[in-house]
Short mmCIF file of C-alpha atoms and ligand atoms in Angstrom, two decimals:
data_model
loop_
_atom_site.label_atom_id
_atom_site.label_comp_id
_atom_site.label_asym_id
_atom_site.label_seq_id
_atom_site.Cartn_x
_atom_site.Cartn_y
_atom_site.Cartn_z
CA MET I 19 -61.16 -129.71 -51.06
CA GLU I 20 -59.55 -131.02 -47.85
CA TYR I 21 -61.47 -134.30 -48.20
CA LYS I 22 -62.65 -136.19 -51.21
CA ILE I 23 -66.16 -137.61 -51.30
CA ASN I 24 -66.43 -141.00 -52.96
CA THR I 25 -69.42 -142.38 -51.08
CA VAL I 26 -72.42 -140.68 -49.47
CA GLY I 27 -74.56 -142.48 -46.88
CA VAL I 28 -78.27 -141.67 -46.65
CA LEU I 29 -80.65 -142.50 -43.81
CA THR I 30 -84.13 -141.66 -42.56
CA SER I 31 -84.69 -141.30 -38.82
CA GLY I 32 -87.44 -140.42 -36.34
CA GLY I 33 -91.11 -140.33 -37.34
CA ASP I 34 -91.48 -141.14 -41.04
CA SER I 35 -93.11 -138.66 -43.39
CA PRO I 36 -94.56 -138.88 -46.93
CA GLY I 37 -91.92 -137.75 -49.42
CA MET I 38 -88.97 -139.35 -47.66
CA ASN I 39 -88.71 -141.86 -50.52
CA ALA I 40 -88.63 -139.06 -53.08
CA ALA I 41 -85.76 -137.50 -51.11
CA ILE I 42 -83.83 -140.81 -50.95
CA ARG I 43 -84.29 -141.26 -54.68
CA ALA I 44 -82.99 -137.74 -55.35
CA VAL I 45 -79.92 -138.23 -53.14
CA VAL I 46 -79.05 -141.58 -54.73
CA ARG I 47 -79.52 -140.43 -58.31
CA SER I 48 -77.65 -137.15 -57.70
CA CYS I 49 -74.70 -139.10 -56.31
CA ILE I 50 -74.69 -141.35 -59.35
CA ALA I 51 -74.89 -138.30 -61.62
CA GLN I 52 -71.82 -136.91 -59.84
CA GLY I 53 -69.97 -140.19 -60.41
CA ILE I 54 -69.93 -141.25 -56.75
CA LYS I 55 -71.55 -144.08 -54.77
CA ALA I 56 -74.63 -143.87 -52.54
CA LYS I 57 -75.16 -146.23 -49.64
CA GLY I 58 -78.49 -146.65 -47.88
CA ILE I 59 -78.38 -147.03 -44.10
CA TYR I 60 -81.38 -148.96 -42.75
CA ARG I 61 -83.42 -148.12 -39.59
CA GLY I 62 -81.83 -144.70 -39.10
CA TYR I 63 -78.98 -144.40 -36.62
CA GLN I 64 -79.63 -147.97 -35.45
CA GLY I 65 -78.46 -149.21 -38.85
CA LEU I 66 -75.37 -147.07 -38.58
CA ILE I 67 -74.54 -148.69 -35.24
CA ASP I 68 -75.36 -152.23 -36.49
CA ASP I 69 -73.76 -151.80 -39.93
CA ASP I 70 -77.05 -152.38 -41.73
CA VAL I 71 -75.88 -150.75 -44.94
CA LYS I 72 -76.29 -151.46 -48.66
CA GLU I 73 -75.12 -149.70 -51.78
CA LEU I 74 -78.08 -148.29 -53.72
CA THR I 75 -78.25 -148.20 -57.49
CA SER I 76 -80.48 -146.04 -59.64
CA GLN I 77 -82.68 -149.12 -60.12
CA ASP I 78 -83.03 -149.61 -56.34
CA VAL I 79 -84.81 -146.26 -56.07
CA SER I 80 -87.00 -146.76 -59.10
CA GLY I 81 -90.78 -146.65 -58.58
CA ILE I 82 -90.64 -145.15 -55.07
CA ILE I 83 -91.37 -141.45 -55.66
CA GLN I 84 -95.11 -142.05 -55.15
CA ARG I 85 -94.77 -144.27 -52.08
CA GLY I 86 -95.34 -143.09 -48.52
CA GLY I 87 -93.16 -144.25 -45.63
CA THR I 88 -89.46 -144.88 -46.20
CA ILE I 89 -87.80 -147.77 -48.04
CA LEU I 90 -84.85 -147.35 -45.66
CA LYS I 91 -87.14 -147.81 -42.64
CA SER I 92 -86.90 -145.55 -39.62
CA ALA I 93 -86.30 -145.76 -35.89
CA ARG I 94 -85.81 -143.62 -32.81
CA CYS I 95 -82.41 -144.87 -31.59
CA MET I 96 -81.56 -144.43 -27.91
CA GLU I 97 -78.07 -145.91 -28.23
CA PHE I 98 -77.02 -143.18 -30.66
CA LYS I 99 -77.61 -140.65 -27.87
CA THR I 100 -74.61 -142.11 -26.03
CA PRO I 101 -70.93 -141.45 -26.96
CA GLU I 102 -70.43 -145.25 -27.17
CA GLY I 103 -73.26 -145.54 -29.70
CA ARG I 104 -71.83 -142.76 -31.84
CA LYS I 105 -68.38 -144.40 -31.72
CA LYS I 106 -69.95 -147.59 -33.14
CA ALA I 107 -71.64 -145.46 -35.81
CA PHE I 108 -68.30 -143.90 -36.73
CA ASP I 109 -66.70 -147.35 -36.94
CA THR I 110 -69.39 -148.36 -39.45
CA LEU I 111 -68.76 -145.22 -41.51
CA GLN I 112 -65.08 -146.11 -41.69
CA LYS I 113 -65.73 -149.76 -42.46
CA GLU I 114 -68.19 -148.87 -45.21
CA GLN I 115 -65.92 -146.08 -46.47
CA ILE I 116 -68.75 -143.55 -46.21
CA ASP I 117 -67.25 -140.05 -46.44
CA ALA I 118 -70.38 -137.95 -45.87
CA LEU I 119 -73.95 -138.37 -44.69
CA VAL I 120 -77.36 -137.06 -45.70
CA VAL I 121 -79.82 -137.49 -42.83
CA ILE I 122 -83.55 -137.08 -43.42
CA GLY I 123 -85.65 -136.39 -40.33
CA GLY I 124 -86.63 -133.85 -37.72
CA ASP I 125 -84.98 -132.11 -34.78
CA GLY I 126 -84.00 -135.35 -32.96
CA THR I 127 -82.29 -136.56 -36.13
CA PHE I 128 -80.45 -133.27 -36.53
CA THR I 129 -79.38 -133.18 -32.87
CA GLY I 130 -77.72 -136.59 -33.32
CA ALA I 131 -76.17 -135.52 -36.61
CA ARG I 132 -74.58 -132.45 -35.06
CA LEU I 133 -72.95 -134.51 -32.32
CA LEU I 134 -71.55 -137.04 -34.79
CA ALA I 135 -70.27 -134.23 -37.02
CA GLN I 136 -68.58 -132.47 -34.10
CA GLU I 137 -67.03 -135.57 -32.55
CA TYR I 138 -65.76 -137.21 -35.75
CA ASN I 139 -65.50 -134.37 -38.25
CA ILE I 140 -67.98 -135.92 -40.68
CA PRO I 141 -69.64 -133.74 -43.35
CA ILE I 142 -73.38 -134.05 -42.73
CA ILE I 143 -76.32 -132.43 -44.51
CA GLY I 144 -79.85 -132.57 -43.07
CA LEU I 145 -83.08 -132.74 -45.06
CA PRO I 146 -86.21 -131.66 -43.14
CA GLY I 147 -88.43 -134.75 -43.10
CA THR I 148 -91.32 -134.48 -40.65
CA ILE I 149 -95.05 -133.92 -40.83
CA ASP I 150 -94.79 -131.42 -37.95
CA ASN I 151 -93.22 -128.55 -39.99
CA ASP I 152 -91.49 -127.45 -36.78
CA LEU I 153 -88.01 -126.77 -38.19
CA TRP I 154 -86.85 -123.18 -38.38
CA GLY I 155 -85.52 -121.88 -41.70
CA THR I 156 -87.80 -123.70 -44.10
CA ASP I 157 -91.30 -122.78 -45.21
CA SER I 158 -92.24 -126.41 -45.35
CA THR I 159 -90.82 -129.75 -44.28
CA ILE I 160 -91.10 -132.87 -46.45
CA GLY I 161 -94.39 -134.56 -45.56
CA TYR I 162 -96.17 -131.59 -44.04
CA ASP I 163 -98.31 -130.85 -47.11
CA THR I 164 -99.40 -134.47 -47.51
CA SER I 165 -100.29 -134.78 -43.85
CA LEU I 166 -102.22 -131.52 -43.98
CA ASN I 167 -104.25 -132.80 -46.91
CA THR I 168 -104.91 -136.10 -45.12
CA ILE I 169 -106.19 -134.27 -42.06
CA MET I 170 -108.37 -132.00 -44.22
CA ASP I 171 -109.90 -135.03 -45.96
CA CYS I 172 -110.62 -136.70 -42.62
CA VAL I 173 -112.23 -133.55 -41.20
CA ASP I 174 -114.35 -133.15 -44.34
CA LYS I 175 -115.69 -136.66 -43.74
CA LEU I 176 -116.28 -135.99 -40.06
CA ARG I 177 -118.16 -132.84 -41.03
CA ASP I 178 -120.71 -134.95 -42.93
CA THR I 179 -121.61 -137.09 -39.95
CA ALA I 180 -121.30 -134.18 -37.48
CA THR I 181 -123.90 -132.28 -39.50
CA SER I 182 -126.26 -135.27 -39.83
CA HIS I 183 -126.24 -135.93 -36.08
CA GLU I 184 -125.83 -132.32 -34.91
CA ARG I 185 -122.76 -133.19 -32.88
CA VAL I 186 -119.63 -131.47 -31.67
CA PHE I 187 -116.47 -133.28 -32.81
CA LEU I 188 -113.14 -132.81 -31.10
CA VAL I 189 -110.46 -133.99 -33.51
CA GLU I 190 -106.97 -134.64 -32.16
CA VAL I 191 -104.16 -133.75 -34.53
CA MET I 192 -100.43 -134.62 -34.32
CA GLY I 193 -97.59 -132.11 -34.28
CA ARG I 194 -95.45 -132.89 -31.23
CA ASP I 195 -94.86 -129.39 -29.73
CA ALA I 196 -96.08 -127.42 -32.73
CA GLY I 197 -99.52 -126.34 -33.92
CA PHE I 198 -98.78 -125.79 -37.63
CA LEU I 199 -100.68 -128.86 -38.82
CA THR I 200 -103.63 -128.15 -36.54
CA LEU I 201 -103.99 -124.48 -37.42
CA SER I 202 -103.59 -124.93 -41.17
CA ALA I 203 -105.97 -127.89 -41.18
CA ALA I 204 -108.50 -125.83 -39.19
CA ILE I 205 -108.42 -123.08 -41.82
CA ALA I 206 -108.59 -125.53 -44.72
CA SER I 207 -111.52 -127.48 -43.27
CA GLY I 208 -113.44 -124.50 -41.88
CA ALA I 209 -113.24 -125.78 -38.30
CA GLU I 210 -115.10 -123.71 -35.70
CA ALA I 211 -112.04 -123.56 -33.43
CA ALA I 212 -108.52 -124.86 -32.92
CA ILE I 213 -106.47 -125.41 -29.78
CA ILE I 214 -102.72 -125.12 -30.38
CA PRO I 215 -99.69 -124.92 -28.05
CA GLU I 216 -98.57 -121.52 -29.41
CA ARG I 217 -101.74 -119.69 -28.31
CA SER I 218 -103.66 -119.97 -25.08
CA THR I 219 -107.30 -120.88 -25.47
CA VAL I 220 -109.70 -120.87 -22.54
CA LYS I 221 -112.84 -122.96 -22.27
CA GLU I 222 -115.02 -119.88 -22.76
CA GLN I 223 -113.50 -119.25 -26.19
CA ILE I 224 -114.41 -122.74 -27.34
CA GLU I 225 -117.91 -122.36 -25.89
CA GLU I 226 -118.26 -119.04 -27.67
CA ALA I 227 -117.09 -120.52 -30.99
CA ILE I 228 -119.59 -123.38 -30.69
CA GLY I 229 -122.32 -121.12 -29.26
CA GLN I 230 -122.14 -118.67 -32.17
CA GLY I 231 -122.93 -121.46 -34.59
CA ARG I 232 -125.78 -122.78 -32.46
CA ARG I 233 -127.36 -119.34 -32.22
CA LYS I 234 -127.46 -119.39 -36.02
CA SER I 235 -129.08 -122.86 -35.99
CA LYS I 236 -125.83 -124.56 -36.90
CA ASN I 237 -125.90 -127.43 -34.47
CA SER I 238 -122.67 -129.14 -35.41
CA SER I 239 -119.14 -127.97 -34.78
CA ILE I 240 -115.61 -129.18 -35.30
CA VAL I 241 -112.77 -128.24 -32.98
CA LEU I 242 -109.23 -129.35 -33.83
CA VAL I 243 -107.07 -130.08 -30.79
CA GLN I 244 -103.29 -130.32 -31.12
CA GLU I 245 -102.19 -133.48 -29.32
CA HIS I 246 -100.03 -131.73 -26.68
CA ALA I 247 -101.77 -128.34 -26.44
CA ILE I 248 -103.69 -129.53 -23.41
CA GLU I 249 -102.83 -132.35 -21.05
CA GLY I 250 -105.00 -135.30 -21.97
CA GLY I 251 -105.56 -133.99 -25.53
CA ALA I 252 -108.99 -134.07 -27.16
CA GLN I 253 -110.38 -136.49 -24.56
CA ALA I 254 -109.67 -133.97 -21.79
CA VAL I 255 -111.35 -131.16 -23.72
CA ALA I 256 -114.35 -133.42 -24.37
CA LYS I 257 -114.70 -134.18 -20.67
CA VAL I 258 -114.84 -130.49 -19.78
CA LEU I 259 -117.34 -129.72 -22.55
CA GLU I 260 -119.55 -132.73 -21.76
CA GLU I 261 -119.82 -131.69 -18.13
CA ALA I 262 -120.64 -128.08 -18.94
CA HIS I 263 -122.82 -128.80 -22.00
CA PRO I 264 -124.47 -132.24 -22.12
CA GLU I 265 -126.62 -130.85 -24.96
CA TYR I 266 -123.57 -130.64 -27.26
CA ASN I 267 -123.59 -134.39 -28.00
CA THR I 268 -119.78 -134.49 -28.08
CA ARG I 269 -117.61 -137.06 -29.88
CA VAL I 270 -113.82 -137.46 -30.04
CA THR I 271 -111.76 -138.61 -33.03
CA ILE I 272 -108.02 -139.19 -32.67
CA LEU I 273 -106.51 -139.21 -36.16
CA GLY I 274 -103.26 -140.79 -34.94
CA HIS I 275 -100.74 -142.34 -37.32
CA LEU I 276 -103.11 -142.09 -40.29
CA GLN I 277 -101.63 -138.61 -40.54
CA ARG I 278 -98.17 -139.98 -41.31
CA GLY I 279 -99.08 -142.34 -44.14
CA GLY I 280 -100.15 -142.11 -47.75
CA SER I 281 -98.79 -141.21 -51.12
CA PRO I 282 -97.00 -137.82 -51.04
CA THR I 283 -98.62 -134.82 -52.72
CA ALA I 284 -97.01 -133.29 -55.80
CA TYR I 285 -95.68 -130.48 -53.60
CA ASP I 286 -93.94 -132.89 -51.22
CA ARG I 287 -92.49 -134.94 -54.08
CA ILE I 288 -91.12 -131.81 -55.71
CA ILE I 289 -89.56 -130.24 -52.61
CA ALA I 290 -88.11 -133.62 -51.59
CA SER I 291 -86.55 -134.06 -55.03
CA ARG I 292 -85.13 -130.53 -55.10
CA MET I 293 -83.84 -130.73 -51.54
CA GLY I 294 -82.29 -134.18 -52.09
CA MET I 295 -80.42 -132.94 -55.12
CA ALA I 296 -79.36 -129.78 -53.28
CA ALA I 297 -77.96 -131.87 -50.41
CA VAL I 298 -75.49 -133.64 -52.71
CA GLY I 299 -74.64 -130.32 -54.39
CA ALA I 300 -73.97 -128.78 -50.98
CA LEU I 301 -71.55 -131.57 -50.08
CA PHE I 302 -69.57 -130.81 -53.24
CA GLU I 303 -69.53 -127.14 -52.20
CA GLU I 304 -67.90 -128.33 -48.94
CA GLN I 305 -70.92 -127.38 -46.85
CA ARG I 306 -71.21 -129.12 -43.48
CA SER I 307 -73.74 -129.35 -40.71
CA ILE I 308 -76.45 -127.51 -42.58
CA MET I 309 -80.08 -128.26 -43.31
CA ILE I 310 -81.42 -127.73 -46.81
CA GLY I 311 -84.54 -125.56 -46.53
CA MET I 312 -87.03 -124.05 -48.94
CA LYS I 313 -87.86 -120.34 -48.63
CA ASN I 314 -90.09 -118.60 -51.16
CA ASP I 315 -89.49 -121.50 -53.54
CA GLU I 316 -85.71 -121.12 -53.33
CA ILE I 317 -83.28 -123.62 -51.81
CA VAL I 318 -81.56 -122.20 -48.73
CA TYR I 319 -78.78 -123.45 -46.45
CA VAL I 320 -79.61 -123.25 -42.74
CA PRO I 321 -77.09 -124.16 -40.01
CA LEU I 322 -78.36 -127.31 -38.26
CA SER I 323 -77.95 -125.51 -34.93
CA LYS I 324 -80.39 -122.79 -36.02
CA ALA I 325 -82.89 -125.20 -37.58
CA ILE I 326 -83.14 -126.97 -34.22
CA ARG I 327 -82.83 -124.13 -31.74
CA GLU I 328 -84.68 -121.19 -33.27
CA LYS I 329 -88.40 -121.12 -32.59
CA LYS I 330 -90.68 -121.02 -35.59
CA ASP I 331 -93.92 -119.27 -34.65
CA VAL I 332 -97.32 -119.63 -36.25
CA LYS I 333 -98.26 -116.75 -38.52
CA ALA I 334 -100.51 -114.18 -36.83
CA ASP I 335 -102.75 -113.84 -39.89
CA LYS I 336 -103.37 -117.60 -39.91
CA TRP I 337 -104.54 -117.53 -36.31
CA ALA I 338 -106.77 -114.55 -37.15
CA ALA I 339 -108.14 -116.27 -40.28
CA MET I 340 -109.09 -119.38 -38.33
CA GLN I 341 -110.96 -117.32 -35.74
CA VAL I 342 -112.64 -114.73 -37.94
CA LEU I 343 -113.63 -116.92 -40.88
CA SER I 344 -115.18 -119.70 -38.83
CA ILE I 345 -117.89 -117.40 -37.47
O1 LIG N 24 -92.77 -136.09 -35.25
C1 LIG N 24 -93.75 -136.76 -35.96
C2 LIG N 24 -94.80 -137.32 -35.03
O2 LIG N 24 -95.79 -137.95 -35.82
C3 LIG N 24 -95.45 -136.31 -34.08
O3 LIG N 24 -96.41 -135.52 -34.71
C4 LIG N 24 -95.98 -137.22 -33.01
O4 LIG N 24 -96.09 -136.54 -31.78
C5 LIG N 24 -94.93 -138.31 -32.94
O5 LIG N 24 -94.23 -138.28 -34.18
C6 LIG N 24 -95.48 -139.68 -32.70
O6 LIG N 24 -94.40 -140.55 -32.56
P1 LIG N 24 -94.50 -142.15 -32.57
O7 LIG N 24 -94.70 -142.57 -33.98
O8 LIG N 24 -93.19 -142.59 -32.03
O9 LIG N 24 -95.68 -142.50 -31.73
#
């Protein structure tokens, strides 16, 4: 080994996701099992710049596997995007004698990690932590399953009142540029239609989806709208529908940051634990600049560059299922 790892730093960055704590716990305890130190870096890359770092013991990560959010806190750090910011981050790594990093986050987190790794030759492993599930090379990201279940629960509740009042509900779902959450939630909740960035949907298709139900005396409908699929989101879709169909009795619900909170599902806790352990194992195998992914229930190593750059598309059969089964 050309370098020896004595201390691993772990941070969470970008939008938080349920299961991040389980991943932190796994990284810390795997380090301790390997006989090395783990240091927690607070507020993502901001903490690396500001030297907001603390050694974590096994006890420090006790009782967190079931907690949403991240005990290390998170931030979107603009300064880290500059070479000066990354120099400060490197200075902290040296001062704290951190030899390698595990970063938990999404594509913004990984983009920063790649730059730091290239500029200062630091071994870095990424763990996919985002509700959006938009990273290539992994079937699921940590937090996606929990968020999906939260959305499904919310839509189930909306369905009750939509049915009572015979209304059309437009429900806005997060996902940044990706429609995975929206499409899967639409299937799971039996929504009449979904609008996602990966597929074009015209007004007539939505009218047809709602109209089919109404012709069968089903006077309530739920349409899931991915936040960035259409400029103006669910509100914009509502405006168009209200003008064309005042009889629809349209309402809008924006689920917002509810979708990011809550206790992680068993699935998220398990993948976070396996991935966290795999990250420390990968460092000992001298892996660098990779993301730990999960494919067909197996741990895989994915170059960070690919995880960020390659486009993950929605599955064709999922799109078909949403359309065909809602009729
Ligand atoms: O990436 C996670 C995510 O929740 C996206 O789905 C959403 O677009 C964004 O973060 C919201 O970011 P913020 O919490 O900064 O408003």
